[in-house]
Coordinates of C-alpha atoms and ligand atoms in Angstrom, one line a residue:
Chain A
M710 CA 122.1 119.5 92.0
A711 CA 120.2 122.6 92.9
R712 CA 117.0 120.6 92.4
Y713 CA 117.9 118.0 94.9
R714 CA 118.8 120.7 97.4
Y715 CA 115.3 122.1 97.0
H716 CA 113.6 118.8 97.3
L717 CA 115.5 117.9 100.4
K718 CA 115.0 121.3 102.0
Q719 CA 111.3 121.0 101.4
T720 CA 111.2 117.5 102.7
W721 CA 112.9 118.7 105.8
R722 CA 110.3 121.4 106.2
N723 CA 107.5 118.9 105.9
L724 CA 109.0 116.6 108.4
G725 CA 109.4 119.5 110.8
Q726 CA 105.8 120.6 110.4
S727 CA 104.3 117.2 111.2
W728 CA 106.9 115.5 113.3
G729 CA 104.3 113.9 115.6
T730 CA 102.6 112.0 112.8
Q731 CA 106.0 111.2 111.3
I732 CA 107.1 109.5 114.5
M733 CA 103.9 107.6 114.7
T734 CA 104.3 106.4 111.2
L735 CA 108.0 105.5 111.7
F736 CA 106.9 103.5 114.8
T737 CA 104.3 101.6 112.8
V738 CA 106.9 100.8 110.1
I739 CA 109.4 99.6 112.7
M740 CA 106.9 97.5 114.5
S741 CA 105.5 95.9 111.4
V742 CA 109.0 95.0 110.1
L743 CA 109.9 93.7 113.5
I744 CA 106.9 91.5 113.9
F745 CA 107.2 90.1 110.4
S746 CA 110.9 89.5 110.5
F747 CA 110.5 87.9 114.0
F748 CA 108.2 85.2 112.7
L749 CA 110.3 84.8 109.6
L750 CA 113.3 84.3 111.9
V751 CA 111.4 81.6 113.9
Y752 CA 110.3 79.9 110.7
V753 CA 113.9 79.9 109.3
N754 CA 115.2 78.4 112.5
L755 CA 112.5 75.7 112.7
I756 CA 113.3 74.6 109.2
N757 CA 117.0 74.5 110.2
A758 CA 116.1 72.4 113.2
G759 CA 113.9 70.1 111.1
N760 CA 116.9 69.4 108.9
R761 CA 118.9 68.5 111.9
F762 CA 116.3 66.0 113.2
S763 CA 116.6 64.0 110.0
D764 CA 117.2 60.7 111.8
E765 CA 114.1 61.0 113.8
L766 CA 112.2 61.7 110.7
R767 CA 111.7 58.1 109.6
L768 CA 108.9 55.6 109.7
V769 CA 109.8 52.1 110.6
V770 CA 107.6 49.3 109.3
Y771 CA 108.2 46.1 111.3
L772 CA 107.6 42.9 109.4
N773 CA 106.8 39.3 110.3
H774 CA 109.0 37.9 107.6
E775 CA 112.0 39.1 105.6
I776 CA 111.6 40.5 102.2
V777 CA 113.7 38.8 99.7
P778 CA 115.8 41.1 97.4
E779 CA 113.7 40.1 94.4
M780 CA 110.6 41.5 96.1
Q781 CA 112.1 44.8 97.1
P782 CA 111.5 46.8 93.9
Q783 CA 107.8 45.9 94.1
I784 CA 107.5 47.1 97.7
R785 CA 109.4 50.2 96.9
K786 CA 107.0 50.9 94.1
K787 CA 104.0 50.4 96.4
I788 CA 105.4 52.8 98.9
M789 CA 106.1 55.5 96.3
E790 CA 102.5 55.2 95.2
F791 CA 101.5 57.1 98.3
S792 CA 104.1 59.7 98.2
A793 CA 107.6 60.4 97.0
V794 CA 110.2 59.7 99.7
E795 CA 113.8 60.5 100.3
N796 CA 115.0 57.0 100.9
I797 CA 113.9 53.5 101.6
V798 CA 116.1 51.1 103.5
F799 CA 115.4 47.3 103.9
V800 CA 116.7 46.0 107.2
S801 CA 117.1 42.2 107.5
R802 CA 117.1 40.3 110.8
S803 CA 120.9 40.0 110.8
Q804 CA 121.4 43.6 110.0
A805 CA 119.1 44.6 112.8
F806 CA 120.9 42.3 115.2
A807 CA 124.3 43.7 114.3
R808 CA 123.0 47.2 114.8
F809 CA 121.5 46.3 118.1
K810 CA 124.8 44.7 119.2
K811 CA 126.7 47.8 118.3
Q812 CA 124.3 50.0 120.2
L813 CA 124.8 48.0 123.3
G814 CA 128.5 48.2 123.0
R815 CA 130.3 46.8 126.0
D816 CA 127.0 45.3 127.3
S817 CA 126.6 43.3 124.1
D818 CA 127.5 40.0 125.8
V819 CA 123.9 39.7 127.1
L820 CA 123.1 38.8 123.5
E821 CA 125.6 36.0 123.5
D822 CA 123.1 33.2 123.7
L823 CA 120.6 34.7 121.4
G824 CA 120.5 34.6 117.6
A825 CA 119.4 37.1 115.0
D826 CA 116.0 35.5 115.1
I827 CA 114.9 37.6 118.0
M828 CA 115.0 40.8 115.9
P829 CA 112.2 41.6 113.5
P830 CA 113.1 42.6 110.0
S831 CA 111.9 46.1 109.0
I832 CA 111.7 48.7 106.3
E833 CA 112.8 52.2 107.1
V834 CA 111.1 54.9 105.2
Y835 CA 112.6 58.4 105.1
P836 CA 109.9 60.9 104.1
L837 CA 110.7 64.1 102.2
R838 CA 111.5 66.8 104.8
D839 CA 109.1 69.4 103.7
L840 CA 106.0 70.6 105.4
D841 CA 103.5 68.9 103.2
H842 CA 105.0 65.5 104.0
L843 CA 105.8 66.2 107.6
T844 CA 102.2 67.0 108.3
Q845 CA 101.0 63.8 106.7
L846 CA 103.0 61.3 108.7
K847 CA 99.9 59.8 110.3
E848 CA 98.2 59.0 106.9
F849 CA 101.5 57.7 105.6
S850 CA 102.0 55.4 108.5
D851 CA 98.4 54.1 108.1
Y852 CA 99.2 53.4 104.5
L853 CA 102.4 51.6 105.3
A854 CA 100.6 49.4 107.8
T855 CA 98.7 47.8 104.8
L856 CA 101.9 46.6 103.2
P857 CA 102.1 42.8 103.0
G858 CA 103.6 41.4 106.2
A859 CA 103.6 44.7 108.0
Q860 CA 103.0 44.2 111.8
K861 CA 103.5 47.6 113.2
V862 CA 104.6 51.1 112.0
Q863 CA 106.5 53.4 114.3
Y864 CA 107.5 57.0 113.7
G865 CA 108.8 59.8 115.8
Q866 CA 106.2 59.2 118.5
G867 CA 104.0 61.9 117.0
W868 CA 106.2 64.8 118.0
V869 CA 107.6 65.0 114.5
E870 CA 104.2 65.4 113.2
R871 CA 103.4 68.0 115.8
F872 CA 106.6 69.7 114.8
G873 CA 105.4 69.7 111.3
H874 CA 102.1 71.2 112.2
F875 CA 103.8 73.8 114.4
T876 CA 106.1 74.8 111.6
E877 CA 103.1 75.1 109.3
L878 CA 101.4 77.4 111.9
I879 CA 104.5 79.5 111.9
R880 CA 104.5 79.7 108.2
F881 CA 100.9 80.8 108.3
T882 CA 101.8 83.4 110.9
V883 CA 104.7 84.6 108.6
I884 CA 102.2 85.1 105.8
L885 CA 99.7 86.9 108.1
S886 CA 102.3 89.2 109.5
G887 CA 103.5 89.8 106.0
I888 CA 100.1 91.0 105.0
L889 CA 100.0 93.1 108.2
L890 CA 103.3 94.6 107.2
I891 CA 102.1 95.5 103.8
M892 CA 98.8 97.0 105.0
A893 CA 100.1 98.8 108.0
T894 CA 103.1 100.4 106.4
S895 CA 101.4 101.5 103.2
F896 CA 98.3 102.7 105.0
M897 CA 100.3 104.7 107.6
V898 CA 102.6 106.2 105.0
S899 CA 99.8 107.2 102.7
Y900 CA 97.8 108.5 105.8
T901 CA 100.7 110.8 106.7
I902 CA 101.1 112.0 103.2
R903 CA 97.4 112.8 103.1
L904 CA 97.7 114.8 106.3
T905 CA 100.6 116.7 104.8
V906 CA 98.6 117.3 101.7
V907 CA 95.6 118.5 103.6
A908 CA 97.6 120.7 105.9
K909 CA 99.4 122.3 103.0
E910 CA 96.4 122.6 100.8
A911 CA 96.7 126.4 100.6
E912 CA 100.4 126.2 99.9
L913 CA 100.0 123.6 97.2
E914 CA 97.3 125.7 95.6
I915 CA 99.5 128.7 95.5
L916 CA 102.5 126.7 94.3
R917 CA 100.3 125.6 91.4
L918 CA 99.4 129.2 90.6
L919 CA 103.1 130.2 90.7
G920 CA 103.8 127.5 88.0
A921 CA 105.4 124.8 90.2
S922 CA 105.9 121.6 88.2
S923 CA 104.5 118.4 89.6
T924 CA 108.0 117.2 90.2
Y925 CA 108.6 120.2 92.4
V926 CA 105.6 119.5 94.5
Q927 CA 105.6 115.7 94.6
T928 CA 109.3 114.8 95.0
P929 CA 109.5 116.0 98.6
L930 CA 106.6 113.8 99.5
L931 CA 108.1 110.8 97.7
I932 CA 111.4 111.4 99.6
E933 CA 109.4 111.5 102.8
G934 CA 108.0 108.0 102.1
L935 CA 111.4 106.8 101.1
L936 CA 113.0 108.0 104.3
Q937 CA 110.2 106.4 106.4
G938 CA 110.9 103.1 104.6
I939 CA 114.7 103.3 104.9
T940 CA 114.7 104.3 108.6
G941 CA 111.8 102.1 109.7
S942 CA 112.9 98.9 108.1
T943 CA 116.6 99.3 109.1
L944 CA 115.6 100.1 112.7
G945 CA 113.2 97.1 112.6
I946 CA 115.7 94.6 111.4
G947 CA 118.4 96.2 113.7
L948 CA 116.1 95.8 116.7
L949 CA 115.4 92.2 115.8
Y950 CA 119.1 91.6 115.6
I951 CA 119.6 93.0 119.1
L952 CA 116.8 91.0 120.5
F953 CA 118.1 87.9 118.8
T954 CA 121.6 88.2 120.2
W955 CA 120.2 88.9 123.6
A956 CA 118.0 85.8 123.5
K957 CA 120.7 83.6 122.1
E958 CA 123.1 84.4 124.9
R959 CA 120.4 83.6 127.4
I960 CA 119.2 80.2 126.1
S961 CA 122.1 78.6 124.3
G962 CA 123.7 76.7 127.2
P963 CA 124.8 73.1 127.2
G964 CA 122.4 70.2 126.9
F965 CA 119.4 69.7 124.8
L966 CA 119.3 73.3 123.9
R967 CA 122.3 72.7 121.7
L968 CA 119.6 71.5 119.4
L969 CA 118.4 75.1 119.1
D970 CA 121.6 76.3 117.3
L971 CA 119.9 79.6 116.5
T972 CA 120.9 81.5 113.4
F973 CA 119.9 85.0 112.4
L974 CA 118.1 85.7 109.1
P975 CA 120.5 85.2 106.1
P976 CA 121.9 88.6 105.0
L977 CA 120.1 88.4 101.7
T978 CA 116.8 87.8 103.4
A979 CA 117.3 90.7 105.7
V980 CA 118.2 93.0 102.8
A981 CA 115.2 91.8 100.9
V982 CA 112.9 92.6 103.9
I983 CA 114.4 96.1 104.0
L984 CA 114.1 96.7 100.3
V985 CA 110.5 95.5 100.2
S986 CA 109.6 97.8 103.1
I987 CA 111.2 100.7 101.3
A988 CA 109.3 99.9 98.2
L989 CA 106.1 99.7 100.2
C990 CA 106.6 103.1 101.9
T991 CA 107.5 104.8 98.7
G992 CA 104.7 103.1 96.9
G993 CA 102.3 104.2 99.7
S994 CA 103.3 107.8 99.3
F995 CA 103.1 107.6 95.5
I996 CA 99.5 106.3 95.7
A997 CA 98.6 108.9 98.2
I998 CA 100.0 111.7 96.0
R999 CA 98.1 110.4 93.1
K1000 CA 94.9 110.2 95.1
Y1001 CA 94.9 113.4 97.2
M1002 CA 96.8 115.8 95.1
R1003 CA 95.5 117.4 92.0
I1004 CA 98.8 118.8 90.7
Chain B
M1001 CA 97.0 134.9 60.8
T1002 CA 99.0 136.7 58.2
E1003 CA 102.8 136.4 58.0
S1004 CA 103.4 140.1 58.5
T1005 CA 101.9 140.1 62.0
T1006 CA 104.3 137.5 63.4
E1007 CA 107.1 140.0 63.8
N1008 CA 105.2 142.4 66.0
R1009 CA 102.8 139.9 67.3
A1010 CA 100.7 140.8 70.3
F1011 CA 102.0 139.3 73.5
V1012 CA 98.5 138.9 74.8
D1013 CA 95.6 138.2 72.4
V1014 CA 92.1 137.8 73.6
V1015 CA 89.6 137.1 70.8
K1016 CA 85.8 137.1 71.4
V1017 CA 86.0 135.6 74.8
T1018 CA 82.9 135.0 76.9
K1019 CA 83.1 133.8 80.5
V1020 CA 80.0 132.7 82.4
Y1021 CA 80.2 131.6 86.0
S1022 CA 77.8 128.9 87.0
P1023 CA 74.8 129.1 87.0
D1024 CA 74.4 132.1 84.8
I1025 CA 76.6 135.0 85.9
V1026 CA 78.0 136.5 82.7
A1027 CA 81.4 138.0 83.8
L1028 CA 82.7 138.7 80.3
Q1029 CA 80.8 139.0 77.0
N1030 CA 82.5 138.6 73.7
I1031 CA 85.6 140.5 74.7
S1032 CA 88.5 141.1 72.4
L1033 CA 91.7 142.7 73.4
S1034 CA 95.3 142.6 72.3
V1035 CA 98.3 143.8 74.2
D1036 CA 101.7 144.3 72.6
R1037 CA 104.9 143.1 73.9
G1038 CA 106.4 145.7 76.3
E1039 CA 103.1 147.6 76.7
I1040 CA 101.6 148.9 79.9
L1041 CA 97.8 148.6 79.9
F1042 CA 95.4 149.9 82.4
L1043 CA 92.2 147.9 82.8
T1044 CA 89.4 149.9 84.5
G1045 CA 85.8 149.6 85.2
M1046 CA 83.3 149.4 88.0
S1047 CA 83.4 146.8 90.7
G1048 CA 82.0 143.6 89.2
A1049 CA 82.8 144.6 85.7
G1050 CA 85.0 141.6 85.1
K1051 CA 88.5 142.9 85.5
S1052 CA 89.7 140.1 87.8
T1053 CA 88.0 137.6 85.7
L1054 CA 90.0 138.7 82.6
L1055 CA 93.3 138.5 84.5
K1056 CA 92.4 135.0 85.8
L1057 CA 91.7 133.9 82.2
L1058 CA 95.1 135.0 81.1
C1059 CA 96.9 132.8 83.7
C1060 CA 94.6 129.9 83.1
M1061 CA 93.2 130.0 86.6
E1062 CA 89.8 130.1 84.9
R1063 CA 88.7 128.8 81.5
P1064 CA 86.7 130.8 79.0
N1065 CA 83.4 129.4 77.8
K1066 CA 84.0 130.8 74.4
G1067 CA 86.7 132.4 72.4
L1068 CA 90.5 132.2 72.1
I1069 CA 93.2 133.4 74.5
E1070 CA 96.8 133.6 73.4
V1071 CA 99.6 134.4 75.7
A1072 CA 103.2 134.5 74.5
G1073 CA 102.1 133.1 71.2
R1074 CA 100.5 130.1 72.8
D1075 CA 96.8 129.1 72.6
T1076 CA 96.0 128.7 76.3
G1077 CA 93.1 126.4 75.5
K1078 CA 95.4 123.8 74.0
L1079 CA 98.1 123.7 76.7
K1080 CA 98.7 120.5 78.6
K1081 CA 98.9 120.5 82.4
N1082 CA 102.7 120.8 82.5
E1083 CA 102.7 123.4 79.8
I1084 CA 100.3 125.6 81.8
Q1085 CA 102.7 125.4 84.7
E1086 CA 105.6 126.4 82.3
L1087 CA 103.5 129.4 81.1
R1088 CA 102.7 130.4 84.6
Q1089 CA 106.4 130.6 85.4
Q1090 CA 106.6 133.4 82.9
I1091 CA 103.7 135.3 84.4
G1092 CA 103.8 137.3 87.6
I1093 CA 100.5 138.0 89.2
A1094 CA 99.6 140.2 92.2
Y1095 CA 96.2 138.9 93.1
Q1096 CA 93.5 141.2 94.4
D1097 CA 93.2 139.0 97.5
F1098 CA 97.0 138.6 97.6
K1099 CA 97.1 134.8 98.0
I1100 CA 100.1 134.9 100.3
L1101 CA 100.9 132.3 102.9
P1102 CA 100.2 133.9 106.4
R1103 CA 102.5 131.6 108.3
H1104 CA 105.5 131.9 105.9
T1105 CA 107.8 134.8 106.3
V1106 CA 107.8 137.8 104.0
F1107 CA 111.0 136.5 102.5
Q1108 CA 109.7 133.0 102.0
N1109 CA 106.6 134.3 100.3
V1110 CA 108.5 136.5 97.9
A1111 CA 111.0 133.8 97.1
M1112 CA 108.5 131.2 96.2
P1113 CA 108.3 131.8 92.4
M1114 CA 112.1 131.7 92.2
E1115 CA 112.2 128.5 94.2
V1116 CA 109.7 126.9 91.9
M1117 CA 112.2 127.6 89.1
Y1118 CA 115.0 126.1 91.1
K1119 CA 117.0 129.3 91.2
P1120 CA 120.2 129.2 93.2
A1121 CA 119.8 130.4 96.8
R1122 CA 122.3 133.3 96.5
E1123 CA 120.4 134.7 93.5
I1124 CA 117.1 134.4 95.3
R1125 CA 118.5 136.2 98.4
D1126 CA 119.9 139.1 96.3
R1127 CA 116.8 139.5 94.2
V1128 CA 114.4 139.3 97.1
S1129 CA 116.4 141.8 99.2
E1130 CA 116.6 144.2 96.3
L1131 CA 112.9 144.1 95.8
L1132 CA 112.0 144.4 99.5
D1133 CA 114.3 147.4 99.7
S1134 CA 112.6 149.1 96.8
L1135 CA 109.2 148.6 98.5
Q1136 CA 110.6 149.6 102.0
M1137 CA 109.8 146.2 103.4
S1138 CA 113.3 145.0 104.3
H1139 CA 112.8 145.4 108.0
K1140 CA 109.9 143.0 107.9
K1141 CA 111.4 140.3 105.9
D1142 CA 111.5 137.7 108.6
L1143 CA 108.0 138.3 110.0
P1144 CA 105.2 135.9 109.2
A1145 CA 103.2 137.6 106.4
G1146 CA 100.0 137.1 108.3
K1147 CA 101.2 139.6 111.0
L1148 CA 101.5 142.4 108.5
S1149 CA 99.0 145.3 107.7
R1150 CA 96.9 145.1 104.6
G1151 CA 99.1 147.6 102.8
E1152 CA 102.2 145.6 103.7
Q1153 CA 100.7 142.4 102.6
Q1154 CA 99.8 144.0 99.3
R1155 CA 103.5 144.9 98.8
V1156 CA 104.5 141.3 99.5
A1157 CA 102.0 140.2 96.8
I1158 CA 103.5 142.7 94.4
A1159 CA 107.1 141.8 95.2
R1160 CA 106.2 138.1 94.6
A1161 CA 104.7 138.9 91.3
A1162 CA 107.8 140.9 90.2
V1163 CA 110.5 138.7 91.6
N1164 CA 111.2 136.6 88.5
R1165 CA 111.1 139.7 86.2
P1166 CA 108.2 138.0 84.4
A1167 CA 107.5 138.5 80.7
L1168 CA 104.0 139.3 81.7
L1169 CA 103.0 141.0 84.9
L1170 CA 99.3 141.1 85.9
A1171 CA 98.5 143.4 88.9
D1172 CA 94.9 143.2 90.2
E1173 CA 94.1 146.4 92.1
P1174 CA 97.7 146.8 93.2
T1175 CA 97.4 150.1 95.0
G1176 CA 94.0 149.5 96.7
N1177 CA 95.5 149.6 100.2
L1178 CA 98.4 151.9 99.6
D1179 CA 99.0 155.6 100.4
H1180 CA 100.3 158.0 97.9
E1181 CA 104.0 157.5 98.7
V1182 CA 103.9 153.7 98.5
T1183 CA 101.8 153.8 95.4
K1184 CA 104.6 155.8 93.7
M1185 CA 107.1 153.2 94.8
V1186 CA 105.0 150.4 93.3
M1187 CA 104.5 152.3 90.1
N1188 CA 108.2 152.9 89.8
L1189 CA 108.9 149.3 90.3
F1190 CA 106.4 148.5 87.4
L1191 CA 108.1 151.1 85.2
D1192 CA 111.5 149.5 85.9
L1193 CA 110.2 146.1 85.0
N1194 CA 108.6 147.5 81.9
N1195 CA 111.9 149.1 80.8
S1196 CA 113.6 145.7 81.1
G1197 CA 110.9 144.2 78.8
S1198 CA 108.0 143.1 80.8
T1199 CA 104.5 143.5 79.5
I1200 CA 102.2 144.8 82.2
I1201 CA 98.5 144.8 82.7
I1202 CA 97.1 146.7 85.7
A1203 CA 93.5 146.4 86.8
T1204 CA 92.5 149.3 88.9
H1205 CA 89.9 151.9 89.7
D1206 CA 92.5 154.3 91.1
T1207 CA 92.4 157.0 88.4
S1208 CA 95.4 158.7 89.8
I1209 CA 97.8 156.0 88.6
Y1210 CA 97.0 156.3 85.0
E1211 CA 95.9 159.9 84.6
G1212 CA 98.6 162.0 83.0
T1213 CA 100.4 159.0 81.6
S1214 CA 100.7 158.1 78.0
H1215 CA 99.7 154.4 78.6
R1216 CA 96.6 152.9 77.1
M1217 CA 93.6 152.5 79.2
V1218 CA 90.6 150.3 78.5
K1219 CA 87.3 150.2 80.4
L1220 CA 85.1 147.3 81.1
E1221 CA 81.4 147.7 81.7
H1222 CA 79.3 144.8 82.7
G1223 CA 81.6 142.4 80.9
L1224 CA 81.9 144.5 77.8
F1225 CA 84.4 147.1 76.5
N1226 CA 82.9 150.4 75.7
Ligands
LIG1655 N1 84.0 132.3 91.1 C1 83.0 133.0 90.8 N2 81.8 132.4 90.8 C2 80.7 133.1 90.5 N3 80.7 134.4 90.1 C3 81.9 135.0 90.1 C4 83.1 134.4 90.4 N4 84.1 135.2 90.3 C5 83.5 136.4 89.9 N5 82.2 136.3 89.7 C6 81.2 137.3 89.3 O1 81.7 137.8 88.0 C7 81.6 139.2 87.9 C8 82.9 139.8 87.6 O2 83.7 139.7 88.7 P1 85.2 140.2 88.8 O3 85.8 139.7 90.0 O4 85.9 139.9 87.5 O5 85.0 141.8 88.9 P2 86.0 142.9 89.1 O6 85.9 143.8 87.9 O7 87.4 142.4 89.4 O8 85.5 143.7 90.4 P3 86.3 144.4 91.5 O9 86.7 145.7 91.0 O10 85.3 144.5 92.6 O11 87.4 143.5 91.9 C9 81.0 139.6 89.2 O12 79.6 139.8 89.0 C10 81.2 138.5 90.2 O13 80.2 138.4 91.1
LIG1656 MG1 88.6 142.3 90.9

């Protein structure tokens, strides 16, 4: 018990002696965590939105003749040769006609004189909803156009693909800001520790001569890193939460924005970000101690 | 080596030690010295004779080039890093250049060796106050040590060396800046510690502090005992 009191007391002294640098470091940790978790939040929401657009996410191959049921497995196999898919649906003329009629609802009487012949048969291909597949829709559609009897391939008017690319960009940004988080926090924390070590060189030297153990000298500096990590990451995530609630109130009105049914980071993810930041800060101070202190 | 010596084994044993500072300053040459547990030893000699060097070797601040140094029954040459720190906790040293922290208060400076050993705050307060009283420094206890006179700083260094009632106390020129009165206080403090079991080695050229005492005195000359 007495030991912890000593270490905490010493940590408190250190913090007091270099509070300017300490605040700068804290600010860096907060900003890094904020930037990283912001992009992570955007990414998580894009993925969520992508799942909700599932209906848009299909390629329709219009055919000039119907595919008899016996032929279907063969076509299916051919499609799968390009890439795995979530589902393949064969739509006959009459199914297409029935669907169209349903869509028109009360206006369906305009179809009265017409037969199912006016509708082209088609194959609906639902690609896997992950980034690799979403960004390859163009290639996929070119491939589908080569199927026997294919006349035309239609898919999400390109925006689905753009959405895929955008999501990929965000994923890249998440990784980039993750690297930034790692570098900035561990650098700043070890920089602060180094300043402390340099400023206290005489004191550390005397402590050494008085028989101080390395635990006695090093623990306060480790606690310093730990505190930076706890405070910085909690404040960073907290700040993001405040910004998120504020933004959500502003944009989630009626209409198309319902699409953006924004959600915050899952609790486990938030906790993971905090824990990793704490580990980074403590690790940063540990490395700095190893490097700059001879005791 | 023999069994019979273990009982009354010397607390400090220096055997044929040579210390050369780079490039070629021979500070100690083939020195042997042994100090019994509970002894007070005066180490004298001209300036530059090697007194401080010998004390620094005892607390592992410097390493000998040749020879063996045993303190408290332990071969200092074989100690690991953490064992050296443990040994240092048993040794109190008043350095010739004090090595006190100018921006820390007198109290903080004196308390450091006890804090290093995680002593309870109350015990530290009592012990430090008692010591500062005995050296008439109580009224300065909250001043930064850097603001004190040389003589006062010297007393801070001595108090810090004594605060843990160390098994071995090394005092390097402890009375160099002190007047007759204060010198007497310091010597009384040393005698008290000695009575409670401390082994004490005092490096000095102040003849007045050992003349007329029964304690052993050894003299270094150019790194040799004569
Ligand atoms: N770090 C060092 N590097 C080089 N030479 C040193 C070092 N420390 C001491 N010396 C030399 O070693 C010799 C012995 O020095 P030491 O300090 O032990 O003498 P001393 O007996 O304590 O003298 P004084 O009475 O003046 O304190 C001197 O010639 C000194 O110049
Ligand atoms: Mg000297």
